[in-house]
């Protein structure tokens, strides 16, 4: 793989993981973990996914791949915690995971995109401009930051806040539908 292809592949991984991290966390939580354990497991999941990224089949849905890895990492985490009698047994954990997958399957990508468009329209114009500048053009974040008069760090933080608002808006709209 050429250097530019590797760089592009790395960017794709980071982008897909960032877009899906909340879903990965929710899936791990749905398997009966507390939030502290979810943090530990998701950190491990991200490392495993990064190490196996070259094995990822682009024709596979990213979240499906992430759920498989997350499920195995939760099982591994539970084995290490098996001495604690408050940990759910495997069958119950499988039921919880299956229920979570069924809930996710009910939300079509079409619904998600409709909610995303509605939530984007609800954003202040300045926020929409930042999103467009960061994601629609060919410029790097540093270049966009210079264009909007911010440091790259400030722009990353602003984009993170906007993404969090969008995610909360989308989740609210999906829950209401």
Coordinates of C-alpha atoms in Angstrom, one line a residue:
X1 CA 0.0 0.0 0.0
X2 CA 1.3 3.4 -0.9
X3 CA 1.9 6.0 1.7
X4 CA -1.1 8.2 0.6
X5 CA -3.4 5.1 0.5
X6 CA -2.3 4.2 4.0
X7 CA -2.9 7.8 5.2
X8 CA -6.3 7.8 3.6
X9 CA -7.1 4.4 5.2
X10 CA -6.0 5.7 8.6
X11 CA -8.2 8.8 8.2
X12 CA -11.1 6.6 7.2
X13 CA -10.7 4.5 10.3
X14 CA -10.5 7.5 12.6
X15 CA -13.6 9.1 10.9
X16 CA -15.7 5.9 11.1
X17 CA -14.7 5.2 14.6
X18 CA -15.5 8.8 15.7
X19 CA -18.9 8.6 14.0
X20 CA -19.7 5.3 15.6
X21 CA -18.1 5.5 19.0
X22 CA -21.4 6.5 20.8
X23 CA -23.1 3.4 19.2
X24 CA -20.2 1.2 20.3
X25 CA -20.4 2.6 23.8
X26 CA -24.2 2.1 23.8
X27 CA -23.8 -1.5 22.6
X28 CA -21.2 -2.3 25.3
X29 CA -23.5 -0.7 27.9
X30 CA -26.5 -2.7 26.6
X31 CA -24.5 -5.8 27.5
X32 CA -24.8 -5.0 31.2
X33 CA -21.6 -3.1 31.8
X34 CA -21.4 0.0 34.0
X35 CA -20.0 3.2 32.5
X36 CA -16.6 2.8 33.9
X37 CA -16.3 -0.7 32.5
X38 CA -17.7 0.6 29.2
X39 CA -14.8 3.1 29.1
X40 CA -12.3 0.3 29.6
X41 CA -13.8 -2.0 27.1
X42 CA -14.3 0.7 24.4
X43 CA -10.6 1.7 24.8
X44 CA -9.6 -1.9 24.2
X45 CA -12.1 -2.2 21.3
X46 CA -10.6 0.8 19.6
X47 CA -7.1 -0.7 19.9
X48 CA -8.2 -4.1 18.6
X49 CA -10.1 -2.5 15.7
X50 CA -7.0 -0.4 14.8
X51 CA -4.8 -3.5 14.9
X52 CA -7.3 -5.4 12.7
X53 CA -8.1 -2.4 10.4
X54 CA -6.1 -4.0 7.5
X55 CA -8.5 -7.0 7.8
X56 CA -11.7 -4.9 7.6
X57 CA -13.7 -5.6 4.5
X58 CA -15.0 -2.3 3.1
X59 CA -18.1 -4.1 1.8
X60 CA -19.0 -4.9 5.5
X61 CA -21.0 -2.4 7.5
X62 CA -18.6 -0.7 10.0
X63 CA -21.0 -1.0 13.0
X64 CA -21.6 -4.7 12.3
X65 CA -17.8 -5.3 12.5
X66 CA -17.5 -3.1 15.6
X67 CA -20.3 -5.0 17.3
X68 CA -18.6 -8.3 16.7
X69 CA -15.3 -7.0 18.2
X70 CA -17.1 -5.3 21.0
X71 CA -19.1 -8.4 21.9
X72 CA -15.8 -10.4 22.1
X73 CA -14.1 -7.8 24.1
X74 CA -17.0 -7.6 26.6
X75 CA -16.9 -11.4 26.9
X76 CA -13.2 -11.2 27.5
X77 CA -13.7 -8.4 30.1
X78 CA -16.3 -10.4 31.9
X79 CA -14.1 -13.5 32.1
X80 CA -11.5 -11.4 33.9
X81 CA -14.2 -10.1 36.2
X82 CA -15.8 -13.5 36.7
X83 CA -15.0 -13.6 40.3
X84 CA -17.6 -10.9 41.0
X85 CA -21.0 -12.6 41.5
X86 CA -22.8 -9.5 40.3
X87 CA -21.7 -10.0 36.7
X88 CA -24.5 -11.3 34.3
X89 CA -24.0 -14.8 32.9
X90 CA -23.4 -15.3 29.1
X91 CA -27.0 -16.2 28.1
X92 CA -28.4 -13.0 29.7
X93 CA -25.7 -11.0 28.1
X94 CA -26.5 -12.5 24.7
X95 CA -30.2 -11.6 25.1
X96 CA -29.2 -8.0 26.0
X97 CA -26.9 -7.7 23.0
X98 CA -29.5 -9.2 20.7
X99 CA -32.2 -6.8 22.0
X100 CA -29.8 -3.9 21.4
X101 CA -29.1 -5.0 17.8
X102 CA -32.8 -5.3 17.1
X103 CA -33.4 -1.8 18.4
X104 CA -30.6 -0.5 16.1
X105 CA -32.0 -2.4 13.1
X106 CA -35.4 -0.6 13.5
X107 CA -33.7 2.7 12.9
X108 CA -33.1 2.8 9.1
X109 CA -30.3 4.7 7.7
X110 CA -32.9 6.7 5.8
X111 CA -34.5 7.8 9.0
X112 CA -31.1 8.7 10.4
X113 CA -30.3 10.8 7.3
X114 CA -33.6 12.6 7.5
X115 CA -33.0 13.4 11.2
X116 CA -29.5 14.5 10.4
X117 CA -30.7 17.0 7.7
X118 CA -33.4 18.3 10.1
X119 CA -30.9 18.7 12.9
X120 CA -28.4 20.4 10.6
X121 CA -31.1 22.9 9.6
X122 CA -31.7 23.6 13.3
X123 CA -28.1 24.6 13.9
X124 CA -27.1 28.3 13.9
X125 CA -25.8 29.4 10.5
X126 CA -22.2 29.8 11.9
X127 CA -22.2 26.2 13.0
X128 CA -23.5 25.0 9.6
X129 CA -20.7 27.0 8.0
X130 CA -18.1 25.3 10.1
X131 CA -19.5 21.9 9.4
X132 CA -19.5 22.6 5.6
X133 CA -16.0 24.0 5.7
X134 CA -14.6 21.1 7.6
X135 CA -16.4 18.2 5.8
X136 CA -17.3 19.4 2.3
X137 CA -14.0 20.8 1.1
X138 CA -10.6 19.4 0.4
X139 CA -9.0 21.6 3.0
X140 CA -7.3 20.3 6.1
X141 CA -8.5 21.3 9.5
X142 CA -5.5 23.6 9.9
X143 CA -6.4 25.4 6.6
X144 CA -10.1 25.7 7.6
X145 CA -9.0 27.1 11.0
X146 CA -6.9 29.8 9.4
X147 CA -9.9 30.7 7.1
X148 CA -12.3 31.1 10.0
X149 CA -9.7 32.8 12.3
X150 CA -9.4 30.0 14.9
X151 CA -6.6 27.8 16.0
X152 CA -6.9 24.2 14.9
X153 CA -7.5 23.1 18.5
X154 CA -10.3 25.6 18.9
X155 CA -11.8 24.4 15.6
X156 CA -11.6 20.8 16.7
X157 CA -13.4 21.7 20.0
X158 CA -16.1 23.7 18.2
X159 CA -16.7 20.8 15.7
X160 CA -16.8 18.3 18.6
X161 CA -19.5 20.5 20.4
X162 CA -21.4 20.7 17.1
X163 CA -21.2 17.0 16.5
X164 CA -22.4 16.4 20.1
X165 CA -25.4 18.7 19.5
X166 CA -26.2 16.9 16.3
X167 CA -26.0 13.5 17.9
X168 CA -28.3 14.6 20.8
X169 CA -30.7 16.1 18.3
X170 CA -30.7 13.0 16.1
X171 CA -31.2 10.7 19.1
X172 CA -34.1 12.8 20.3
X173 CA -35.8 12.8 16.9
X174 CA -35.3 9.1 16.4
X175 CA -36.7 8.4 19.9
X176 CA -39.7 10.5 19.0
X177 CA -40.4 8.7 15.7

